[in-house]
Tab-separated table of C-alpha atoms in Angstrom:
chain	number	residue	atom	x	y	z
A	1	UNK	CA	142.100	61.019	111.436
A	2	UNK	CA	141.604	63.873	108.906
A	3	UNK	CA	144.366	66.269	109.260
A	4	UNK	CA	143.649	70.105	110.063
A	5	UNK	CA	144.569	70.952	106.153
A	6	UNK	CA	142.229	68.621	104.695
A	7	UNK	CA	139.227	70.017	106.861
A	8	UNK	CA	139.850	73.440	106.405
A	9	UNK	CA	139.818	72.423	102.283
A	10	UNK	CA	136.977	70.351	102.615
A	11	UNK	CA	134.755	72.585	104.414
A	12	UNK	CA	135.621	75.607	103.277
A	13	UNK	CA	132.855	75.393	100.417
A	14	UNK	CA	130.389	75.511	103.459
A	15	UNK	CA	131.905	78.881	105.426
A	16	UNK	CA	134.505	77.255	107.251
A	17	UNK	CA	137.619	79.353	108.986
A	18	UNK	CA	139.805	80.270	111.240
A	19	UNK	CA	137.455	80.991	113.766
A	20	UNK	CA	135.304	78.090	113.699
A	21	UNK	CA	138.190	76.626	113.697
A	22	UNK	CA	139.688	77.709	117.063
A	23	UNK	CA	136.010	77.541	118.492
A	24	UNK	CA	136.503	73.966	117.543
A	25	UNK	CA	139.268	72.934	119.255
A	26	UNK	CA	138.226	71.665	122.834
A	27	UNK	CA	136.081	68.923	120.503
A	28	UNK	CA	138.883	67.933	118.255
A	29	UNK	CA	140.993	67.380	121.467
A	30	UNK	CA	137.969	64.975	122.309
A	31	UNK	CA	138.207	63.145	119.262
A	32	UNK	CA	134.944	64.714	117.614
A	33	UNK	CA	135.075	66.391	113.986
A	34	UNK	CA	133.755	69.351	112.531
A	35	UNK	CA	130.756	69.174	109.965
A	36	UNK	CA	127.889	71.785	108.961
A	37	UNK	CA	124.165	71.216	109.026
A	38	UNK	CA	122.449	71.248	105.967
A	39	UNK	CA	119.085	69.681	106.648
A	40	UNK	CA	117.197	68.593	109.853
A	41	UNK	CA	114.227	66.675	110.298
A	42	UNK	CA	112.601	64.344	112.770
A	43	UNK	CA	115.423	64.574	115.348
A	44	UNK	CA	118.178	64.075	112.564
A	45	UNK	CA	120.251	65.965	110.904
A	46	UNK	CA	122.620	65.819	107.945
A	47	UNK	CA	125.851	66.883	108.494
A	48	UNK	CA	128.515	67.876	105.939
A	49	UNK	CA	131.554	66.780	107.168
A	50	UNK	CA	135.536	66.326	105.783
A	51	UNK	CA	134.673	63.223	105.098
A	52	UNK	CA	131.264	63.255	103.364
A	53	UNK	CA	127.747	63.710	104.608
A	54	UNK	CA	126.474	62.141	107.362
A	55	UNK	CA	123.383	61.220	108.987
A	56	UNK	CA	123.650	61.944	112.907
A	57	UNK	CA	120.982	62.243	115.916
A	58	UNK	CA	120.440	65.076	117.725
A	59	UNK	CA	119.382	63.712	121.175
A	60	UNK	CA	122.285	65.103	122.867
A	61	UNK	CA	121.398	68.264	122.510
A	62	UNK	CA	119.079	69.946	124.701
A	63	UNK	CA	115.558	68.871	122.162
A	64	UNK	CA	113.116	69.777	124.479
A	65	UNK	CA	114.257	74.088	124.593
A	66	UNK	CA	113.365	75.140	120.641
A	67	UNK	CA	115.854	77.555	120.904
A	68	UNK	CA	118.707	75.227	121.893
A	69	UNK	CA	117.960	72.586	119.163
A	70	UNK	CA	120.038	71.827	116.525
A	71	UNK	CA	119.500	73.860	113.264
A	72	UNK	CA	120.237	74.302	109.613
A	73	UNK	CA	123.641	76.605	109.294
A	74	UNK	CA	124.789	75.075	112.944
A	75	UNK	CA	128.614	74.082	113.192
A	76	UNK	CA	128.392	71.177	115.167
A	77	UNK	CA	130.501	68.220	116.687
A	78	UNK	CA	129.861	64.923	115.623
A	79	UNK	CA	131.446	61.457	116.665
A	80	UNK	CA	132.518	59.772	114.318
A	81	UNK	CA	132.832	56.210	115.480
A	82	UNK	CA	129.024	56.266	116.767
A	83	UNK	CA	126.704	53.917	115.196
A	84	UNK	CA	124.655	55.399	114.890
A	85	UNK	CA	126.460	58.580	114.762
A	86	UNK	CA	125.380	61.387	117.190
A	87	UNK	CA	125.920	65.362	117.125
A	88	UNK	CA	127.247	65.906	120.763
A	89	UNK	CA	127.164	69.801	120.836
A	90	UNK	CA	126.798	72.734	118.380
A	91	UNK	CA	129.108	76.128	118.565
A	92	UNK	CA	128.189	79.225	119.402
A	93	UNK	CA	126.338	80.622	117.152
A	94	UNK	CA	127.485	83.828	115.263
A	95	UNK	CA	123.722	84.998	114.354
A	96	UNK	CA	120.319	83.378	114.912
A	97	UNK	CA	116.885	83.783	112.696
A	98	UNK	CA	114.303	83.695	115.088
A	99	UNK	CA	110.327	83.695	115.666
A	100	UNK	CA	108.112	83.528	117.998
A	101	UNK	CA	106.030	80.126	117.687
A	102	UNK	CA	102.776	79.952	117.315
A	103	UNK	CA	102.019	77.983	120.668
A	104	UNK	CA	100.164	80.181	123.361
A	105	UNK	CA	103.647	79.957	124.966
A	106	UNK	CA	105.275	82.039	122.681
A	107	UNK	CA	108.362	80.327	122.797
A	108	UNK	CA	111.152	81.515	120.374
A	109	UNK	CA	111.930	79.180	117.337
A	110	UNK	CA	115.058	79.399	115.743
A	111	UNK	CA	114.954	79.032	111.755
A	112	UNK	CA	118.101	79.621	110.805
A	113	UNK	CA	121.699	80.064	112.376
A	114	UNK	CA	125.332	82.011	111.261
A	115	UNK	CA	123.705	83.639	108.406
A	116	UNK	CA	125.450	86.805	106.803
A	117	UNK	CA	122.392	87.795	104.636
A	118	UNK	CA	118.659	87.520	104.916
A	119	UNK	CA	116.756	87.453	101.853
A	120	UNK	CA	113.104	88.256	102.286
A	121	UNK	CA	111.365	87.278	98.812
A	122	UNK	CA	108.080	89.504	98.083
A	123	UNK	CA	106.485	88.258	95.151
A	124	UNK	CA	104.837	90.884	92.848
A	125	UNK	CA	102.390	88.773	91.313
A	126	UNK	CA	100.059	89.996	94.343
A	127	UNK	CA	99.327	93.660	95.892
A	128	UNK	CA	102.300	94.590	98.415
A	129	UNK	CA	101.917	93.788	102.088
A	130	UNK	CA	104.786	96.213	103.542
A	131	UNK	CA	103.168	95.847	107.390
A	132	UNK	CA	104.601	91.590	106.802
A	133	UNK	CA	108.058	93.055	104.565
A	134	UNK	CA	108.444	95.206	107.906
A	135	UNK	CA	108.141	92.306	110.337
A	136	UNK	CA	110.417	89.976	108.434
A	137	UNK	CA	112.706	92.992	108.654
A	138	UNK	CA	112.788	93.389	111.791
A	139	UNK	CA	113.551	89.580	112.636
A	140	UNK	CA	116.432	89.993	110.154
A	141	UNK	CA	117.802	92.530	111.922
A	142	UNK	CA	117.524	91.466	115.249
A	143	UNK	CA	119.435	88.333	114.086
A	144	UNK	CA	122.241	89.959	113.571
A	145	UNK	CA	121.972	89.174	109.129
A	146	UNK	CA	121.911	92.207	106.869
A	147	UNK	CA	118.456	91.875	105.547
A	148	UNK	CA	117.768	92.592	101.413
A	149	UNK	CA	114.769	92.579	99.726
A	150	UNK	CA	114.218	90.003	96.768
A	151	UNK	CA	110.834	91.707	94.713
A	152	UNK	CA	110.147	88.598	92.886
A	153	UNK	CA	108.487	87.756	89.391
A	154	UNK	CA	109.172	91.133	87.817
A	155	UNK	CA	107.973	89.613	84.477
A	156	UNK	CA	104.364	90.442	85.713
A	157	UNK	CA	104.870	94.192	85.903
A	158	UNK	CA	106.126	95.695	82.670
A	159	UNK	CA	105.523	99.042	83.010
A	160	UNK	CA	109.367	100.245	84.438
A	161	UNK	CA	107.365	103.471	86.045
A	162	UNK	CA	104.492	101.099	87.813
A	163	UNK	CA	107.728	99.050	89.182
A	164	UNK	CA	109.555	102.014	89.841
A	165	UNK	CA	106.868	103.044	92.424
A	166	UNK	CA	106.167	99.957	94.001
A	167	UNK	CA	110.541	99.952	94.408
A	168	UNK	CA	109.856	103.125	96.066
A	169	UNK	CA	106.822	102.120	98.303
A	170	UNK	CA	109.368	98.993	99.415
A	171	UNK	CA	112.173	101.269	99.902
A	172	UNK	CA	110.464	103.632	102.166
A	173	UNK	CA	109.651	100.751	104.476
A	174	UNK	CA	113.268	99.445	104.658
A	175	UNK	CA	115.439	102.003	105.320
A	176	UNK	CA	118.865	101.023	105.443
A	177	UNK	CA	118.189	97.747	102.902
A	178	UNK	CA	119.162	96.942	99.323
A	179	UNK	CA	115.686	96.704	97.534
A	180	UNK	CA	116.381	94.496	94.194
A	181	UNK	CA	113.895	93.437	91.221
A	182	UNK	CA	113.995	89.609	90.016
A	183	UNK	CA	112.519	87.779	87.210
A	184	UNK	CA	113.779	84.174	87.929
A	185	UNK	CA	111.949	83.354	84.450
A	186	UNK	CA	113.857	85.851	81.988
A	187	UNK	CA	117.192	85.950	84.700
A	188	UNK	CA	116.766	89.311	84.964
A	189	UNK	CA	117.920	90.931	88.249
A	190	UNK	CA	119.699	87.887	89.386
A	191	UNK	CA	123.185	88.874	88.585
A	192	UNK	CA	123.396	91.698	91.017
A	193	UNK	CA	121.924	89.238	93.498
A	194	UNK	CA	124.490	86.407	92.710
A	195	UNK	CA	126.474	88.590	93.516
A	196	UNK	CA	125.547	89.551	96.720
A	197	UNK	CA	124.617	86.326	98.095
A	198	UNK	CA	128.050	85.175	96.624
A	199	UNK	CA	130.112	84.854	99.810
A	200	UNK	CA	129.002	83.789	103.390
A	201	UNK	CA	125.608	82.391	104.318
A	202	UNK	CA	122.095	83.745	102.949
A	203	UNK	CA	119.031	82.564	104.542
A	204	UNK	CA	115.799	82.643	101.777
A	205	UNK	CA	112.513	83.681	103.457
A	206	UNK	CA	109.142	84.639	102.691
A	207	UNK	CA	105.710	83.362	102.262
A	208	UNK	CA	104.381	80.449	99.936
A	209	UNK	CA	104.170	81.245	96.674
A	210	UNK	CA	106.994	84.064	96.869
A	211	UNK	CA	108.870	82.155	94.111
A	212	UNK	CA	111.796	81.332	96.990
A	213	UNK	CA	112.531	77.950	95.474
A	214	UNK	CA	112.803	79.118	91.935
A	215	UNK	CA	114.955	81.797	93.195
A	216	UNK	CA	116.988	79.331	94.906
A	217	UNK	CA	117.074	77.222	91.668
A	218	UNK	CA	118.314	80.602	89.460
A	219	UNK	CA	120.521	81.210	92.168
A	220	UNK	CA	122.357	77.463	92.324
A	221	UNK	CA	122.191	77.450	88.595
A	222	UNK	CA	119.979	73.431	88.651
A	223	UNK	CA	116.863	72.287	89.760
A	224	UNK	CA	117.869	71.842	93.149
A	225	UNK	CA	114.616	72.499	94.500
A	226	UNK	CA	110.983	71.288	93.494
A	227	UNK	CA	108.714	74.294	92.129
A	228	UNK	CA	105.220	74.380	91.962
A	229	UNK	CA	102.943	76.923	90.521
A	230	UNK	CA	100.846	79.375	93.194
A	231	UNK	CA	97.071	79.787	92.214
A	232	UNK	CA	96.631	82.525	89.906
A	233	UNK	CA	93.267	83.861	92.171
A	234	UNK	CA	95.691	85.021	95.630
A	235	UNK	CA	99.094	84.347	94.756
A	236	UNK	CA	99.236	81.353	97.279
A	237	UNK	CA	101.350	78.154	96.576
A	238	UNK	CA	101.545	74.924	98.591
A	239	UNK	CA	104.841	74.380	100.682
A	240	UNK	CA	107.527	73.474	98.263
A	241	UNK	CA	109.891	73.364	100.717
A	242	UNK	CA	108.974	71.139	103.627
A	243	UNK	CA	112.234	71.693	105.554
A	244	UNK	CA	115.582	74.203	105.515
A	245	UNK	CA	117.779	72.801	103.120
A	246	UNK	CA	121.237	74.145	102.728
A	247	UNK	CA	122.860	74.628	99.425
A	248	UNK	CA	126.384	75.882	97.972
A	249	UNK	CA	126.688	78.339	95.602
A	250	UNK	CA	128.871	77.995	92.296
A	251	UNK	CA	129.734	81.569	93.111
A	252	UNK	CA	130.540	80.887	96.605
A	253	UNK	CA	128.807	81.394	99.627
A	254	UNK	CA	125.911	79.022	100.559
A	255	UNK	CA	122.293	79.792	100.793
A	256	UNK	CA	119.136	78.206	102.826
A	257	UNK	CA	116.126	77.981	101.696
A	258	UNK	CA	113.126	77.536	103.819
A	259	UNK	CA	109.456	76.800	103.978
A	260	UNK	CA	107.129	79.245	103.182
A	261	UNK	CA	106.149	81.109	106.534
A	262	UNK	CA	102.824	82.166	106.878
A	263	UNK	CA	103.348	83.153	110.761
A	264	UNK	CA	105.938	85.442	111.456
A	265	UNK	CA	105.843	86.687	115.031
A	266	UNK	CA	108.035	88.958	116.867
A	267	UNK	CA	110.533	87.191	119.563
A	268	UNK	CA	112.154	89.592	121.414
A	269	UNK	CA	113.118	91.958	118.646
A	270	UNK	CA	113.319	95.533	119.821
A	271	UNK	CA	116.235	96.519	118.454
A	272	UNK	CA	115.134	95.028	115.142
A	273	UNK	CA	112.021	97.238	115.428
A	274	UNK	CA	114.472	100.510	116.126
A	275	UNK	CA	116.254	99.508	112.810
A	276	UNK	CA	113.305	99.235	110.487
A	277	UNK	CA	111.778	102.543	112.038
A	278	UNK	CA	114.876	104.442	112.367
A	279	UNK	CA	113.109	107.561	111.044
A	280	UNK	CA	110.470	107.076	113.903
A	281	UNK	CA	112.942	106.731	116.448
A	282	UNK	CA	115.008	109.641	115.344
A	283	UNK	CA	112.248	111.500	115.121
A	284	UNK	CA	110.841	110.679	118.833
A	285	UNK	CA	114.697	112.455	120.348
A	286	UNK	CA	112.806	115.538	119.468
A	287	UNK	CA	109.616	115.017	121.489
A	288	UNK	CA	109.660	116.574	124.734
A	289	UNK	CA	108.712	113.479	126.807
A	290	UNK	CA	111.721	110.678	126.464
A	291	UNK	CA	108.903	107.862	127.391
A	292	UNK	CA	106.389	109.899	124.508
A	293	UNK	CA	103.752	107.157	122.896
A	294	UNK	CA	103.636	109.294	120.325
A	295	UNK	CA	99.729	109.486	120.691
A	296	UNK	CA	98.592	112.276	122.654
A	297	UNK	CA	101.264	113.650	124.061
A	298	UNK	CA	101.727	117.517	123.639
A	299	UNK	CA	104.811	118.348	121.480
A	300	UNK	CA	105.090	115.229	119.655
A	301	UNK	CA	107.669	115.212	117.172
A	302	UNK	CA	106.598	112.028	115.443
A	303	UNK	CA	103.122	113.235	115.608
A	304	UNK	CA	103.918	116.453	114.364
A	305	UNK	CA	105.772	114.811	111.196
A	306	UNK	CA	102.791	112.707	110.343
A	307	UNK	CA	100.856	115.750	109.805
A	308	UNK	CA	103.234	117.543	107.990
A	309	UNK	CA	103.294	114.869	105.467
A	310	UNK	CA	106.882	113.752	106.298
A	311	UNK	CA	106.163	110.729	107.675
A	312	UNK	CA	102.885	108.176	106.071
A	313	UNK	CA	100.795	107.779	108.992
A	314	UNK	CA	100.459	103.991	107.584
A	315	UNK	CA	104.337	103.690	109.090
A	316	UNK	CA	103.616	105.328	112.818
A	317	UNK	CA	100.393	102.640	113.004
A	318	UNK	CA	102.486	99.750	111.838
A	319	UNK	CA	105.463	100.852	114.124
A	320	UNK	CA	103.040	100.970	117.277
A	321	UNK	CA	101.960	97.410	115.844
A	322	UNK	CA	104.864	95.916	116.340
A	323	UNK	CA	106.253	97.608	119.683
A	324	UNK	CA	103.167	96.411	120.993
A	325	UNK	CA	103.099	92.886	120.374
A	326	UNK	CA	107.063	92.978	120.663
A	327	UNK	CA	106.406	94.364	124.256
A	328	UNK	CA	103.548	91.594	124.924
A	329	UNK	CA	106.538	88.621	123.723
A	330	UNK	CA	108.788	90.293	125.917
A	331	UNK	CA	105.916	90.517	128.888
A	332	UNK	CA	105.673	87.627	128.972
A	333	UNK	CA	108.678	86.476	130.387
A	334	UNK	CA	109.792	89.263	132.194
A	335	UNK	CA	108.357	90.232	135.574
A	336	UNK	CA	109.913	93.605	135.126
A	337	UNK	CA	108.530	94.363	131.827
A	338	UNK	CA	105.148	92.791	132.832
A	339	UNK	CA	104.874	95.768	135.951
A	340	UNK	CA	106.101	99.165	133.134
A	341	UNK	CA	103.329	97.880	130.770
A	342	UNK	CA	100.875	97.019	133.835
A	343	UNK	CA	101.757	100.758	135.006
A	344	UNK	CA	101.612	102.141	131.732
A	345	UNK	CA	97.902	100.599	130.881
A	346	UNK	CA	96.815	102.489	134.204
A	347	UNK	CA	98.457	105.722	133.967
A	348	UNK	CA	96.677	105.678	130.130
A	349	UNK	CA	93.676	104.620	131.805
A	350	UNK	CA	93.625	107.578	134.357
A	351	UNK	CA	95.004	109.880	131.253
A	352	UNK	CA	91.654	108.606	129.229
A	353	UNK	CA	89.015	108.583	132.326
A	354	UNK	CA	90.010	112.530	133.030
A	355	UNK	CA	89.812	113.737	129.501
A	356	UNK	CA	86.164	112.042	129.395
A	357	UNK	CA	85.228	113.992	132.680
A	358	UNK	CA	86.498	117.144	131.020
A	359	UNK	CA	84.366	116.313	127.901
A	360	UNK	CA	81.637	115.784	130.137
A	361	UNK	CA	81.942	118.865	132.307
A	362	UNK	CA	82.250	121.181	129.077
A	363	UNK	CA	78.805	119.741	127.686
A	364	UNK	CA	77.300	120.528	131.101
């Protein structure tokens, strides 16, 4: 058996210590050992363990719950005598990337787990979206990662003022988030990112034709990763990446890369929501109702900021965006929840039925 040294060496590379370690003990008592996953597909996975990679099942563990499958970044337990070879339970998870699915269920999906970092790629090639930088934000933040924003293939805007605005634009929509400026092609940018990727686990996410896999290539320093140009018309590329693939870092630290996501739906995510619109909810401790919708509601303090100028109205209308649909995930599953918004559509309701009547009675 592989003593305790020669595991701690071996997987170290991959974000082993200490802690894993004790969380690992009731399976090494059991005869099991240790290994990270760095790839899953088709109800496999492959495992880096002390002793090499290994290709191990995943039936064991709970396949049928999305949430509760195995996943890339997952610590697991694997026997090793098992031919074939099967992962017999994964350890609790330190962080979780997660979506909502796109089934009418709305299950949650996780993409990614024990990640330090989320790296949300936005290429620049194309007009920015910040309504979709906001929502991968807010999934980063309800994992539990510290999200930063990658602003990819800076090589297509040379005017430094024209990039300096479009920083700004990004910045103002991720409070509370490093906003860097990458040209994979002339390795410009990717120093300070190296170096902040550099230690623990990065997750790389964004949509097709981001430039994700070239960034993971720059990052790894070799063609780890297939590239493939993105139209020049929209900016779109086919999926590179077919599955999360994790990779170590000659720096340190590891990084997964993912598929291009062209559905990224809330799961559960309010406090993610809170953190990207931290202004908003600062702002709404001044209203005079606690419960204010910030619609309207007499002495609105969000409201009253919007008209000021201090706060782009484009940011209250993607905030209510998301709080909504966040709310309708959450509905969904919870009674509770289900009966405030059921209550809340009628009081609205009544609150829109009696303006119209005074509308009415003032034309009369």
């Amino acid at each position: 058996m592989t003593s305790t040294s020669a595991v701690s060496s071996a997987l170290a590379p991959y974000g082993w210590d200490e802690a894993w370690a004790d969380a690992f003990a009731p399976y090494a008592a059991e005869g099991l050992v240790p290994g990270r996953v760095v790839r899953v597909d088709r109800g496999q996975c492959d495992v880096v363990t002390a002793g090499g990679t290994v290709r191990a099942d995943t039936e064991f563990v709970v396949p049928r719950d999305p949430m509760k499958v195995v996943c890339t970044g997952d610590w697991v337990a694997v026997d090793p005598d098992g031919d074939p070879q099967y992962v017999r339970a994964y350890l609790p998870r330190r962080t979780a990337f997660v979506r909502s699915t796109s089934s009418k269920r709305s299950d949650g999906q996780i993409l990614a787990a024990n990640v330090d970092h989320a790296v949300v790629a936005v290429s620049l090639a194309l007009d920015l979206d910040l309504g979709r930088i906001e929502r991968f934000l807010a999934l980063a933040w309800e994992s539990g990662a510290q999200p930063v924003v990658v602003l990819t293939k800076a090589d297509l805007v040379p005017d430094p003022l024209t990039l300096a605005h479009l920083v700004q634009d990004v910045e103002t929509s991720a409070p509370g988030v490093p906003v860097l400026t990458v040209s994979a092609l002339h390795g410009e940018g990717l120093d300070v990112l190296v170096a902040l990727v550099g230690s623990g686990t990065s997750v790389l996410l964004g949509q097709s034709g981001a430039g994700k896999s070239t960034l993971a290539n720059a990052v790894v320093g070799a063609d780890v990763m297939d590239v493939r140009a993105a139209r020049d018309v929209d900016g779109k590329g086919r999926h590179t990446t077919t599955t999360r693939n994790l990779l170590t870092l000659p720096s340190g630290g590891v990084l997964i890369d993912t598929p291009g996501l062209r559905g990224v739906g809330l799961y559960d995510a309010e406090s993610g929501v809170g953190q990207v619109f931290s202004e908003i909810e600062e702002l709404a401790e001044r209203c005079r109702f606690h419960d204010c919708a910030h619609e309207t509601e007499p002495d609105c303090a969000v409201r009253s900021a919007v008209e000021s100028g201090e706060l782009p109205q484009r940011r209250l209308e993607s905030y209510r965006k998301l709080v909504r649909e966040n709310q309708w995930i959450v509905a969904k599953t919870d009674a509770r929840v289900r009966a405030e918004l059921r209550r809340d559509w009628r009081r609205k309701g009544a609150e829109g039925r009696a303006a119209m009547e005074i509308k009415r009675r003032r034309r009369m």
